[in-house]
Amino acid sequence: GSGGVRKSDLVIMMSQLSIMSQSGIDLAEALHNLAEQCPKANLRKVLAQVDVDVSSGHCLSDALRKHPAVFDDLFVASIAAGEQSGTITQVLERLTYLLRGDMQLRNTIWSMLMYPLVLAAVTLAVMIALVFFVLPQFATVFETLERPVPYFTQLMLNFGVFVRGQWLFIGIGLIALGVSAFFARRAPQLRKAWDYTTLHLALLRDVTRGLLTGRTFRLLGTMLMSGVPLIDGIRLCRNATGNRYFRQLFQQLERDVLNGEGLGRPLLSASFLPSGAAQMVVTAERSGKMGEVLKTIGEYYEDEGERCLRDLVKIAEPAVIVCLGVVVAGIVLSIVVPMLDVTTSSQ
């Protein structure tokens, strides 16, 4: 959900629409009720327009297609297939499950990463406080003692003086660096290098491969179960993934399907797919149960990717704590130890 509509609001709306449809309520009436009762202004405006279009005789897929910022091509294609096959109720249920799964996965990833991020932010705040408030006080103390300062302590004091004197230029430089990195990541070569790294780096590859494979396979399986043709489903999955290697894989799948070949050759030759995933898809293709099997495979590898990410975060948390603790302890000891030496010698 974009265009001012949150994913959680879209999931709630789809859940209500699916329940109304299963209860036998006419689709136009269900949309009208949702448009009147929706508490979110942006979504209510979209639903009101969809309700007007459907009431005037347009099909639901055409009405949704007018709002691409909220309902993407994959969503509209599934609705259109459900309308053609007369299984709109089942399609709405599958789409609700798909959206809810995406939202839960995103929330799970953020919840696992939140602790290390908060810890890093707190440590950064402590370091800023030391540099701007603590070091100046100790610098005054060392000056009054008229004694030589240890090298590392003097280095920290000089660093504090430099940061306090040039904080504006340092801030502008960091902002410029962040903006440059934001635009540089869109460069084709850098983006390709990043995608390759996330798929092959030892610590990240199990997480990335599992999550990307799970999501794309689950999307394709859900669309096939909703009645979307295979070639259209492959194209939509290609557009739905941001990883260039997965996009190239689906481009090859599209070419092979158009040429009358199966899915086996591109999948089996893709080294970045998890072990066994391609073989299971080939077996499903032969059995004629592509949709159900792809959805099951996708859910399995999403769970595996989430488990690998959880294990990685468990390893990263103590590593972050140790590294940040060493940095803070180094700063504190560089100030405290000389003060203790001065106190001891004065006694």
Coordinates of C-alpha atoms in Angstrom, one line a residue:
G1 CA 0.0 0.0 0.0
S2 CA 1.4 3.4 -1.0
G3 CA -0.1 6.6 -2.3
G4 CA -0.9 7.6 1.3
V5 CA -2.5 4.2 2.2
R6 CA -0.7 2.0 4.7
K7 CA -0.3 -1.7 4.2
S8 CA -2.0 -2.5 7.5
D9 CA -5.1 -0.4 6.5
L10 CA -5.2 -2.3 3.1
V11 CA -5.0 -5.6 4.9
I12 CA -7.9 -4.7 7.2
M13 CA -10.0 -3.5 4.2
M14 CA -9.3 -6.7 2.3
S15 CA -10.1 -8.8 5.3
Q16 CA -13.5 -7.1 5.6
L17 CA -14.2 -7.3 1.9
S18 CA -13.3 -11.0 1.9
I19 CA -15.6 -11.8 4.9
M20 CA -18.5 -9.9 3.3
S21 CA -18.0 -11.8 0.0
Q22 CA -17.9 -15.1 1.8
S23 CA -21.1 -14.1 3.7
G24 CA -22.9 -13.7 0.4
I25 CA -23.1 -9.9 0.3
D26 CA -23.0 -8.4 -3.2
L27 CA -19.6 -7.0 -4.1
A28 CA -21.0 -3.6 -5.0
E29 CA -22.9 -3.4 -1.6
A30 CA -19.7 -4.5 0.2
L31 CA -17.7 -1.8 -1.4
H32 CA -20.3 0.8 -0.6
N33 CA -20.3 -0.2 3.1
L34 CA -16.5 -0.1 3.3
A35 CA -16.3 3.3 1.6
E36 CA -18.8 4.7 4.2
Q37 CA -17.2 3.1 7.2
C38 CA -13.5 3.3 6.4
P39 CA -11.8 5.5 9.1
K40 CA -8.8 6.4 7.0
A41 CA -9.3 9.4 4.8
N42 CA -7.0 8.4 1.9
L43 CA -8.3 4.8 1.7
R44 CA -11.9 6.0 2.0
K45 CA -11.4 8.4 -0.9
V46 CA -10.1 5.5 -3.1
L47 CA -12.9 3.2 -2.0
A48 CA -15.5 5.8 -2.8
Q49 CA -14.2 6.1 -6.3
V50 CA -14.0 2.4 -6.8
D51 CA -17.6 2.1 -5.5
V52 CA -18.8 4.7 -8.0
D53 CA -17.0 2.9 -10.9
V54 CA -18.4 -0.5 -9.9
S55 CA -21.9 0.8 -9.4
S56 CA -21.8 2.4 -12.9
G57 CA -21.1 -0.9 -14.5
H58 CA -17.4 -1.3 -14.5
C59 CA -15.8 -4.5 -13.3
L60 CA -13.8 -4.5 -10.1
S61 CA -10.5 -5.0 -11.7
D62 CA -11.0 -2.0 -14.1
A63 CA -12.0 0.1 -11.1
L64 CA -8.9 -0.9 -9.1
R65 CA -6.6 -0.4 -12.1
K66 CA -7.3 3.4 -11.9
H67 CA -5.4 3.5 -8.6
P68 CA -2.0 1.9 -9.3
A69 CA -0.4 3.6 -6.2
V70 CA -2.7 1.5 -4.0
F71 CA -3.4 -1.6 -6.0
D72 CA -0.5 -2.9 -8.0
D73 CA -0.5 -5.0 -11.2
L74 CA -0.3 -8.3 -9.4
F75 CA -3.3 -7.4 -7.3
V76 CA -5.4 -6.2 -10.2
A77 CA -4.4 -9.3 -12.4
S78 CA -5.5 -11.7 -9.6
I79 CA -8.9 -9.9 -9.3
A80 CA -9.4 -9.9 -13.0
A81 CA -8.6 -13.7 -13.2
G82 CA -11.1 -14.3 -10.3
E83 CA -13.8 -12.3 -12.1
Q84 CA -13.3 -14.3 -15.3
S85 CA -13.4 -17.7 -13.5
G86 CA -16.2 -16.8 -11.2
T87 CA -14.0 -17.4 -8.1
I88 CA -13.7 -13.8 -6.9
T89 CA -14.5 -14.8 -3.3
Q90 CA -11.6 -17.3 -3.2
V91 CA -9.3 -14.8 -4.9
L92 CA -10.1 -12.1 -2.3
E93 CA -9.3 -14.6 0.5
R94 CA -6.0 -15.5 -1.1
L95 CA -5.0 -11.9 -1.7
T96 CA -5.9 -11.1 2.0
Y97 CA -3.7 -14.0 3.1
L98 CA -0.9 -12.8 0.8
L99 CA -1.0 -9.2 2.0
R100 CA -1.2 -10.3 5.6
G101 CA 1.8 -12.5 5.1
D102 CA 3.9 -9.7 3.6
M103 CA 3.0 -7.4 6.4
Q104 CA 3.8 -9.9 9.1
L105 CA 7.2 -10.8 7.4
R106 CA 8.1 -7.1 7.3
N107 CA 7.1 -6.5 10.9
T108 CA 9.0 -9.6 12.0
I109 CA 12.2 -8.4 10.2
W110 CA 12.0 -4.9 11.7
S111 CA 11.3 -6.3 15.2
M112 CA 14.4 -8.5 15.0
L113 CA 16.6 -5.6 13.8
M114 CA 15.2 -3.0 16.2
Y115 CA 17.3 -4.0 19.2
P116 CA 20.7 -3.7 17.5
L117 CA 19.5 -0.4 15.9
V118 CA 18.4 1.1 19.2
L119 CA 21.6 0.0 20.9
A120 CA 23.7 1.6 18.2
A121 CA 21.6 4.8 18.5
V122 CA 22.0 5.0 22.2
T123 CA 25.8 4.4 22.0
L124 CA 26.0 7.2 19.4
A125 CA 24.2 9.5 21.7
V126 CA 26.6 8.6 24.6
M127 CA 29.6 9.3 22.4
I128 CA 28.2 12.7 21.3
A129 CA 27.6 13.6 24.9
L130 CA 31.1 12.6 25.8
V131 CA 32.6 14.6 23.0
F132 CA 30.5 17.8 23.4
F133 CA 30.0 17.9 27.2
V134 CA 32.4 15.6 29.1
L135 CA 35.7 16.0 27.2
P136 CA 35.7 19.9 27.4
Q137 CA 35.4 19.6 31.2
F138 CA 38.3 17.2 31.5
A139 CA 40.4 19.3 29.1
T140 CA 40.1 22.2 31.5
V141 CA 41.1 20.0 34.4
F142 CA 44.2 18.7 32.6
E143 CA 45.2 22.3 31.7
T144 CA 45.1 23.4 35.4
L145 CA 47.2 20.4 36.5
E146 CA 50.1 21.4 34.2
R147 CA 51.2 17.8 33.8
P148 CA 51.9 15.9 30.7
V149 CA 48.9 14.1 29.3
P150 CA 49.1 10.5 28.0
Y151 CA 49.2 10.2 24.2
F152 CA 45.8 8.5 23.8
T153 CA 44.2 11.0 26.2
Q154 CA 45.6 13.9 24.3
L155 CA 44.4 12.3 21.0
M156 CA 40.9 12.1 22.4
L157 CA 41.0 15.7 23.6
N158 CA 42.2 16.9 20.2
F159 CA 39.5 14.9 18.5
G160 CA 36.9 16.5 20.7
V161 CA 38.2 20.0 19.9
F162 CA 38.2 19.2 16.2
V163 CA 34.6 17.9 16.2
R164 CA 33.3 20.7 18.3
G165 CA 35.0 23.3 16.0
Q166 CA 33.9 21.7 12.7
W167 CA 30.6 20.1 13.6
L168 CA 28.7 22.1 11.0
F169 CA 31.0 21.0 8.2
I170 CA 31.0 17.4 9.5
G171 CA 27.2 17.4 9.6
I172 CA 26.9 18.8 6.0
G173 CA 29.5 16.2 4.9
L174 CA 27.6 13.3 6.4
I175 CA 24.3 14.5 4.9
A176 CA 26.0 14.9 1.5
L177 CA 27.5 11.4 1.9
G178 CA 24.1 9.9 2.7
V179 CA 22.4 11.7 -0.3
S180 CA 25.2 10.5 -2.6
A181 CA 24.8 6.9 -1.3
F182 CA 21.0 7.1 -1.8
F183 CA 21.4 8.1 -5.5
A184 CA 24.4 5.9 -6.1
R185 CA 22.6 2.8 -5.2
R186 CA 20.3 3.3 -8.2
A187 CA 23.3 3.1 -10.6
P188 CA 22.9 -0.1 -12.5
Q189 CA 26.5 -1.4 -11.8
L190 CA 26.4 -0.6 -8.1
R191 CA 22.9 -2.1 -7.8
K192 CA 24.0 -5.3 -9.5
A193 CA 27.0 -5.5 -7.3
W194 CA 24.9 -5.1 -4.2
D195 CA 22.4 -7.7 -5.4
Y196 CA 25.2 -10.1 -6.1
T197 CA 26.7 -9.5 -2.6
T198 CA 23.5 -10.1 -0.8
L199 CA 23.0 -13.4 -2.6
H200 CA 26.5 -14.7 -2.1
L201 CA 28.0 -13.1 1.0
A202 CA 28.5 -15.9 3.6
L203 CA 26.6 -14.3 6.4
L204 CA 23.7 -12.9 4.3
R205 CA 23.1 -15.4 1.5
D206 CA 21.0 -17.9 3.5
V207 CA 18.7 -15.0 4.6
T208 CA 18.4 -13.3 1.3
R209 CA 18.0 -16.4 -0.8
G210 CA 15.4 -17.8 1.5
L211 CA 13.3 -14.6 1.7
L212 CA 13.5 -13.8 -2.0
T213 CA 12.8 -17.3 -3.1
G214 CA 10.0 -17.7 -0.7
R215 CA 8.3 -14.4 -1.6
T216 CA 8.5 -14.8 -5.4
F217 CA 7.4 -18.4 -5.3
R218 CA 4.5 -17.6 -3.0
L219 CA 3.4 -14.7 -5.2
L220 CA 3.5 -16.9 -8.3
G221 CA 1.7 -19.8 -6.5
T222 CA -1.0 -17.5 -5.3
M223 CA -1.6 -16.0 -8.7
L224 CA -1.8 -19.4 -10.4
M225 CA -4.3 -20.6 -7.7
S226 CA -6.3 -17.4 -8.5
G227 CA -6.5 -18.2 -12.2
V228 CA -3.8 -15.9 -13.5
P229 CA -2.1 -17.5 -16.6
L230 CA 1.5 -18.8 -16.0
I231 CA 3.1 -16.3 -18.4
D232 CA 1.3 -13.4 -16.8
G233 CA 2.2 -14.6 -13.4
I234 CA 5.9 -14.8 -14.3
R235 CA 5.9 -11.3 -15.7
L236 CA 4.2 -9.9 -12.6
C237 CA 6.6 -11.7 -10.3
R238 CA 9.5 -10.3 -12.4
N239 CA 8.2 -6.8 -11.9
A240 CA 7.6 -7.3 -8.2
T241 CA 11.1 -8.2 -7.3
G242 CA 13.9 -5.7 -7.0
N243 CA 16.8 -8.1 -7.1
R244 CA 18.3 -8.1 -10.6
Y245 CA 19.4 -11.7 -10.6
F246 CA 15.8 -12.8 -9.7
R247 CA 14.5 -10.5 -12.5
Q248 CA 16.9 -12.1 -15.0
L249 CA 15.7 -15.6 -13.8
F250 CA 12.1 -14.7 -14.4
Q251 CA 13.0 -13.2 -17.8
Q252 CA 14.5 -16.5 -18.8
L253 CA 11.5 -18.3 -17.4
E254 CA 9.3 -16.1 -19.6
R255 CA 11.3 -16.8 -22.7
D256 CA 11.3 -20.6 -22.1
V257 CA 7.5 -20.7 -21.5
L258 CA 6.8 -18.7 -24.6
N259 CA 9.0 -21.1 -26.6
G260 CA 7.0 -24.1 -25.2
E261 CA 9.7 -25.3 -22.8
G262 CA 9.2 -25.9 -19.1
L263 CA 10.5 -24.1 -16.0
G264 CA 13.1 -26.7 -15.2
R265 CA 16.2 -25.6 -17.1
P266 CA 16.4 -21.9 -15.8
L267 CA 15.5 -22.9 -12.2
L268 CA 18.0 -25.8 -12.1
S269 CA 20.8 -23.6 -13.5
A270 CA 20.2 -20.8 -11.0
S271 CA 22.9 -21.2 -8.5
F272 CA 21.4 -18.7 -6.0
L273 CA 18.2 -20.7 -5.5
P274 CA 18.1 -22.7 -2.2
S275 CA 19.0 -26.3 -2.6
G276 CA 16.0 -28.5 -3.6
A277 CA 13.7 -25.6 -4.5
A278 CA 14.1 -25.9 -8.2
Q279 CA 13.7 -29.7 -8.1
M280 CA 10.4 -29.4 -6.2
V281 CA 9.1 -26.9 -8.8
V282 CA 10.0 -29.3 -11.6
T283 CA 8.2 -32.1 -9.9
A284 CA 5.2 -29.9 -9.3
E285 CA 5.2 -28.9 -13.0
R286 CA 5.0 -32.6 -14.0
S287 CA 2.2 -33.3 -11.5
G288 CA 0.1 -30.4 -12.7
K289 CA -0.2 -28.8 -9.2
M290 CA 2.0 -25.8 -9.7
G291 CA -0.1 -23.3 -7.8
E292 CA -0.4 -25.2 -4.5
V293 CA 3.2 -26.5 -4.6
L294 CA 4.7 -23.1 -5.3
K295 CA 2.7 -21.5 -2.5
T296 CA 3.8 -24.2 -0.1
I297 CA 7.4 -24.0 -1.2
G298 CA 7.3 -20.2 -0.9
E299 CA 6.0 -20.4 2.7
Y300 CA 8.6 -22.9 3.6
Y301 CA 11.5 -20.9 2.3
E302 CA 10.2 -17.6 3.8
D303 CA 10.1 -19.4 7.2
E304 CA 13.7 -20.6 6.6
G305 CA 14.9 -17.2 5.6
E306 CA 13.2 -15.7 8.7
R307 CA 14.9 -18.4 10.9
C308 CA 18.3 -17.6 9.4
L309 CA 17.8 -13.9 9.9
R310 CA 16.8 -14.6 13.6
D311 CA 20.0 -16.7 14.0
L312 CA 22.1 -13.9 12.4
V313 CA 20.6 -11.3 14.7
K314 CA 21.4 -13.4 17.7
I315 CA 25.0 -13.5 16.6
A316 CA 25.1 -9.8 15.8
E317 CA 23.6 -8.6 19.0
P318 CA 26.5 -9.6 21.3
A319 CA 29.0 -8.6 18.7
V320 CA 27.5 -5.1 18.5
I321 CA 27.4 -4.8 22.3
V322 CA 31.1 -5.8 22.6
C323 CA 32.2 -3.5 19.8
L324 CA 30.3 -0.5 21.1
G325 CA 31.3 -1.3 24.6
V326 CA 35.0 -1.3 23.6
V327 CA 34.6 2.1 21.9
V328 CA 32.9 3.7 24.9
A329 CA 35.2 2.1 27.4
G330 CA 38.2 3.3 25.5
I331 CA 36.9 6.9 25.6
V332 CA 36.1 6.7 29.3
L333 CA 39.4 5.0 30.3
S334 CA 41.4 7.5 28.3
I335 CA 40.0 10.2 30.6
V336 CA 39.5 8.3 33.9
V337 CA 42.9 6.6 34.1
P338 CA 45.0 9.8 33.9
M339 CA 42.7 11.4 36.6
L340 CA 43.3 8.4 38.9
D341 CA 47.0 8.7 38.3
V342 CA 46.9 12.4 39.3
T343 CA 44.8 11.6 42.4
T344 CA 47.2 8.8 43.5
S345 CA 50.3 10.8 43.0
S346 CA 48.9 13.8 44.9
Q347 CA 48.3 11.7 47.9

